[in-house]
Amino acid sequence: MKSVLHLNGRTVEVEAPAGRTLLEYLREQELYSVKHGCDHGECGACAVLVDDRPHNACQLLLPLLTNRRVETLEHLDASGELTPLRDAFLDHGAAQCGFCTPGMLIVAVALRRQGGSLDEARVREALTGTLCRCTGYVKPVQAILAAEEPE
């Protein structure tokens, strides 16, 4: 079975046998911002944007993604959309071991795209699907909020 998806701004046809996950495919494409974490959708390390919403790639089956728009950090970095968030994460020391950082950045981009004002409670709620054992979420929350402030 084939699936056609829109990956990082281009349309690709993918061999999609039953049971093949988006995570497996993205890692084969050398998109290493998508981390292989828990395989159960609990840690958020494999988060990607699907139609502007964060999803865990380990829980998404390729045959079900036909005509969906998938974005990874590689694409967001190349487009420049990631720059203010990346800079804020660096300025606030929000990336500790770095394993959860890509998932947190994906969540932050999704929040920015949703629009509206951000406050600590909204950011913390959005990050509930991302497991971090290093930061206690304080610095990532500060970084996400700082990225929203005018320079």
PDB file of C-alpha atoms in Angstrom:
ATOM      1  CA  MET A   1       0.000   0.000   0.000  1.00  0.00           C
ATOM      2  CA  LYS A   2       1.221   3.500  -0.831  1.00  0.00           C
ATOM      3  CA  SER A   3       0.538   6.684   1.064  1.00  0.00           C
ATOM      4  CA  VAL A   4       1.061  10.210  -0.218  1.00  0.00           C
ATOM      5  CA  LEU A   5       1.954  12.776   2.377  1.00  0.00           C
ATOM      6  CA  HIS A   6       3.255  16.299   2.402  1.00  0.00           C
ATOM      7  CA  LEU A   7       6.514  16.109   4.313  1.00  0.00           C
ATOM      8  CA  ASN A   8       8.439  19.250   5.096  1.00  0.00           C
ATOM      9  CA  GLY A   9       7.025  21.168   2.176  1.00  0.00           C
ATOM     10  CA  ARG A  10       7.226  18.492  -0.491  1.00  0.00           C
ATOM     11  CA  THR A  11       4.868  15.743  -1.597  1.00  0.00           C
ATOM     12  CA  VAL A  12       6.232  12.226  -1.177  1.00  0.00           C
ATOM     13  CA  GLU A  13       4.864   8.801  -2.008  1.00  0.00           C
ATOM     14  CA  VAL A  14       5.687   6.334   0.721  1.00  0.00           C
ATOM     15  CA  GLU A  15       5.455   2.570   0.916  1.00  0.00           C
ATOM     16  CA  ALA A  16       3.085   2.170   3.822  1.00  0.00           C
ATOM     17  CA  PRO A  17       2.449  -1.399   4.891  1.00  0.00           C
ATOM     18  CA  ALA A  18       0.040  -1.898   7.761  1.00  0.00           C
ATOM     19  CA  GLY A  19       1.749  -1.236  11.062  1.00  0.00           C
ATOM     20  CA  ARG A  20       4.547   1.008   9.740  1.00  0.00           C
ATOM     21  CA  THR A  21       4.757   4.135  11.869  1.00  0.00           C
ATOM     22  CA  LEU A  22       5.596   7.663  10.878  1.00  0.00           C
ATOM     23  CA  LEU A  23       8.490   7.546  13.362  1.00  0.00           C
ATOM     24  CA  GLU A  24      10.067   4.604  11.530  1.00  0.00           C
ATOM     25  CA  TYR A  25       9.748   6.366   8.190  1.00  0.00           C
ATOM     26  CA  LEU A  26      11.126   9.716   9.412  1.00  0.00           C
ATOM     27  CA  ARG A  27      14.174   8.090  11.017  1.00  0.00           C
ATOM     28  CA  GLU A  28      14.835   6.208   7.752  1.00  0.00           C
ATOM     29  CA  GLN A  29      14.767   9.614   6.029  1.00  0.00           C
ATOM     30  CA  GLU A  30      17.508  10.752   8.432  1.00  0.00           C
ATOM     31  CA  LEU A  31      15.248  13.280  10.127  1.00  0.00           C
ATOM     32  CA  TYR A  32      16.914  12.902  13.481  1.00  0.00           C
ATOM     33  CA  SER A  33      15.101  15.716  15.284  1.00  0.00           C
ATOM     34  CA  VAL A  34      12.391  13.103  15.701  1.00  0.00           C
ATOM     35  CA  LYS A  35      13.691  11.056  18.620  1.00  0.00           C
ATOM     36  CA  HIS A  36      12.947   7.421  19.267  1.00  0.00           C
ATOM     37  CA  GLY A  37      11.702   7.508  22.848  1.00  0.00           C
ATOM     38  CA  CYS A  38       9.141   5.338  24.560  1.00  0.00           C
ATOM     39  CA  ASP A  39       7.215   3.869  21.579  1.00  0.00           C
ATOM     40  CA  HIS A  40       4.015   4.348  23.601  1.00  0.00           C
ATOM     41  CA  GLY A  41       3.173   8.011  22.954  1.00  0.00           C
ATOM     42  CA  GLU A  42       4.025   8.986  26.504  1.00  0.00           C
ATOM     43  CA  CYS A  43       7.311  10.910  26.285  1.00  0.00           C
ATOM     44  CA  GLY A  44       6.748  13.270  23.325  1.00  0.00           C
ATOM     45  CA  ALA A  45      10.318  12.890  22.070  1.00  0.00           C
ATOM     46  CA  CYS A  46       9.037  11.947  18.615  1.00  0.00           C
ATOM     47  CA  ALA A  47       6.630  14.886  18.297  1.00  0.00           C
ATOM     48  CA  VAL A  48       5.996  16.327  14.848  1.00  0.00           C
ATOM     49  CA  LEU A  49       3.414  18.714  13.483  1.00  0.00           C
ATOM     50  CA  VAL A  50       0.584  17.135  11.520  1.00  0.00           C
ATOM     51  CA  ASP A  51      -1.612  19.815   9.987  1.00  0.00           C
ATOM     52  CA  ASP A  52      -0.190  22.297  12.536  1.00  0.00           C
ATOM     53  CA  ARG A  53      -0.959  20.166  15.594  1.00  0.00           C
ATOM     54  CA  PRO A  54       1.638  18.243  17.614  1.00  0.00           C
ATOM     55  CA  HIS A  55       1.414  14.467  17.454  1.00  0.00           C
ATOM     56  CA  ASN A  56       3.673  11.646  18.566  1.00  0.00           C
ATOM     57  CA  ALA A  57       5.064  10.032  15.422  1.00  0.00           C
ATOM     58  CA  CYS A  58       5.369   6.648  17.165  1.00  0.00           C
ATOM     59  CA  GLN A  59       1.582   6.520  17.397  1.00  0.00           C
ATOM     60  CA  LEU A  60       0.802   7.486  13.796  1.00  0.00           C
ATOM     61  CA  LEU A  61       0.462   4.800  11.133  1.00  0.00           C
ATOM     62  CA  LEU A  62       1.674   5.793   7.677  1.00  0.00           C
ATOM     63  CA  PRO A  63      -1.343   4.379   5.803  1.00  0.00           C
ATOM     64  CA  LEU A  64      -3.572   6.811   7.712  1.00  0.00           C
ATOM     65  CA  LEU A  65      -1.580   9.925   6.826  1.00  0.00           C
ATOM     66  CA  THR A  66      -2.496  10.263   3.168  1.00  0.00           C
ATOM     67  CA  ASN A  67      -2.779  13.924   2.173  1.00  0.00           C
ATOM     68  CA  ARG A  68      -1.742  15.112   5.643  1.00  0.00           C
ATOM     69  CA  ARG A  69       0.933  17.790   6.131  1.00  0.00           C
ATOM     70  CA  VAL A  70       3.813  16.615   8.325  1.00  0.00           C
ATOM     71  CA  GLU A  71       6.564  18.957   9.552  1.00  0.00           C
ATOM     72  CA  THR A  72       9.705  18.244  11.530  1.00  0.00           C
ATOM     73  CA  LEU A  73      12.143  20.649  13.169  1.00  0.00           C
ATOM     74  CA  GLU A  74      14.431  20.386  10.152  1.00  0.00           C
ATOM     75  CA  HIS A  75      11.776  22.081   8.020  1.00  0.00           C
ATOM     76  CA  LEU A  76      10.915  24.686  10.641  1.00  0.00           C
ATOM     77  CA  ASP A  77      14.598  25.528  11.053  1.00  0.00           C
ATOM     78  CA  ALA A  78      15.130  25.867   7.301  1.00  0.00           C
ATOM     79  CA  SER A  79      12.130  28.185   7.004  1.00  0.00           C
ATOM     80  CA  GLY A  80      13.353  30.408   9.862  1.00  0.00           C
ATOM     81  CA  GLU A  81      10.189  29.816  11.895  1.00  0.00           C
ATOM     82  CA  LEU A  82      12.179  28.108  14.625  1.00  0.00           C
ATOM     83  CA  THR A  83      14.729  30.899  15.106  1.00  0.00           C
ATOM     84  CA  PRO A  84      13.060  32.943  17.896  1.00  0.00           C
ATOM     85  CA  LEU A  85      12.258  29.811  19.889  1.00  0.00           C
ATOM     86  CA  ARG A  86      15.697  28.287  19.411  1.00  0.00           C
ATOM     87  CA  ASP A  87      17.340  31.546  20.464  1.00  0.00           C
ATOM     88  CA  ALA A  88      15.110  31.791  23.544  1.00  0.00           C
ATOM     89  CA  PHE A  89      15.886  28.171  24.509  1.00  0.00           C
ATOM     90  CA  LEU A  90      19.596  28.945  24.255  1.00  0.00           C
ATOM     91  CA  ASP A  91      19.308  32.249  26.135  1.00  0.00           C
ATOM     92  CA  HIS A  92      17.376  30.629  28.995  1.00  0.00           C
ATOM     93  CA  GLY A  93      19.398  27.418  29.239  1.00  0.00           C
ATOM     94  CA  ALA A  94      16.226  25.485  28.469  1.00  0.00           C
ATOM     95  CA  ALA A  95      17.930  22.631  26.638  1.00  0.00           C
ATOM     96  CA  GLN A  96      19.603  20.380  29.200  1.00  0.00           C
ATOM     97  CA  CYS A  97      20.281  16.853  27.902  1.00  0.00           C
ATOM     98  CA  GLY A  98      18.405  17.817  24.748  1.00  0.00           C
ATOM     99  CA  PHE A  99      16.373  14.641  24.367  1.00  0.00           C
ATOM    100  CA  CYS A 100      13.005  16.290  24.982  1.00  0.00           C
ATOM    101  CA  THR A 101      13.929  19.639  23.431  1.00  0.00           C
ATOM    102  CA  PRO A 102      12.713  18.840  19.884  1.00  0.00           C
ATOM    103  CA  GLY A 103       9.308  17.808  21.240  1.00  0.00           C
ATOM    104  CA  MET A 104       9.085  20.963  23.323  1.00  0.00           C
ATOM    105  CA  LEU A 105       9.962  23.108  20.325  1.00  0.00           C
ATOM    106  CA  ILE A 106       7.303  21.380  18.222  1.00  0.00           C
ATOM    107  CA  VAL A 107       4.714  22.107  20.929  1.00  0.00           C
ATOM    108  CA  ALA A 108       5.890  25.731  21.094  1.00  0.00           C
ATOM    109  CA  VAL A 109       5.571  26.190  17.329  1.00  0.00           C
ATOM    110  CA  ALA A 110       2.055  24.743  17.474  1.00  0.00           C
ATOM    111  CA  LEU A 111       1.162  27.220  20.231  1.00  0.00           C
ATOM    112  CA  ARG A 112       2.511  30.131  18.187  1.00  0.00           C
ATOM    113  CA  ARG A 113       0.514  29.024  15.146  1.00  0.00           C
ATOM    114  CA  GLN A 114      -2.678  28.778  17.195  1.00  0.00           C
ATOM    115  CA  GLY A 115      -2.283  32.435  18.079  1.00  0.00           C
ATOM    116  CA  GLY A 116      -3.741  34.176  21.077  1.00  0.00           C
ATOM    117  CA  SER A 117      -1.870  35.256  24.136  1.00  0.00           C
ATOM    118  CA  LEU A 118       0.376  32.847  25.954  1.00  0.00           C
ATOM    119  CA  ASP A 119       0.660  32.592  29.695  1.00  0.00           C
ATOM    120  CA  GLU A 120       2.453  30.132  31.928  1.00  0.00           C
ATOM    121  CA  ALA A 121      -0.629  27.973  32.485  1.00  0.00           C
ATOM    122  CA  ARG A 122      -1.303  27.596  28.765  1.00  0.00           C
ATOM    123  CA  VAL A 123       2.329  26.717  28.011  1.00  0.00           C
ATOM    124  CA  ARG A 124       2.508  24.203  30.870  1.00  0.00           C
ATOM    125  CA  GLU A 125      -0.714  22.536  29.718  1.00  0.00           C
ATOM    126  CA  ALA A 126       0.621  22.263  26.163  1.00  0.00           C
ATOM    127  CA  LEU A 127       3.835  20.665  27.433  1.00  0.00           C
ATOM    128  CA  THR A 128       2.063  17.944  29.416  1.00  0.00           C
ATOM    129  CA  GLY A 129       2.686  15.451  26.616  1.00  0.00           C
ATOM    130  CA  THR A 130       6.449  16.026  26.730  1.00  0.00           C
ATOM    131  CA  LEU A 131       8.399  14.217  29.416  1.00  0.00           C
ATOM    132  CA  CYS A 132      11.452  16.096  30.735  1.00  0.00           C
ATOM    133  CA  ARG A 133      13.541  14.837  33.628  1.00  0.00           C
ATOM    134  CA  CYS A 134      16.225  17.563  33.524  1.00  0.00           C
ATOM    135  CA  THR A 135      14.601  20.982  33.585  1.00  0.00           C
ATOM    136  CA  GLY A 136      11.489  20.678  35.708  1.00  0.00           C
ATOM    137  CA  TYR A 137       9.915  22.651  32.844  1.00  0.00           C
ATOM    138  CA  VAL A 138      10.792  26.013  34.432  1.00  0.00           C
ATOM    139  CA  LYS A 139      13.355  27.127  31.861  1.00  0.00           C
ATOM    140  CA  PRO A 140      11.491  25.798  28.798  1.00  0.00           C
ATOM    141  CA  VAL A 141       8.325  27.594  29.924  1.00  0.00           C
ATOM    142  CA  GLN A 142      10.316  30.803  30.442  1.00  0.00           C
ATOM    143  CA  ALA A 143      11.914  30.422  27.001  1.00  0.00           C
ATOM    144  CA  ILE A 144       8.604  29.856  25.211  1.00  0.00           C
ATOM    145  CA  LEU A 145       7.094  32.911  26.895  1.00  0.00           C
ATOM    146  CA  ALA A 146      10.200  35.012  26.166  1.00  0.00           C
ATOM    147  CA  ALA A 147      10.031  34.107  22.471  1.00  0.00           C
ATOM    148  CA  GLU A 148       6.640  35.821  22.386  1.00  0.00           C
ATOM    149  CA  GLU A 149       7.905  39.100  23.802  1.00  0.00           C
ATOM    150  CA  PRO A 150       8.711  41.896  21.372  1.00  0.00           C
ATOM    151  CA  GLU A 151      12.411  42.691  21.071  1.00  0.00           C
TER     152      GLU A 151
END
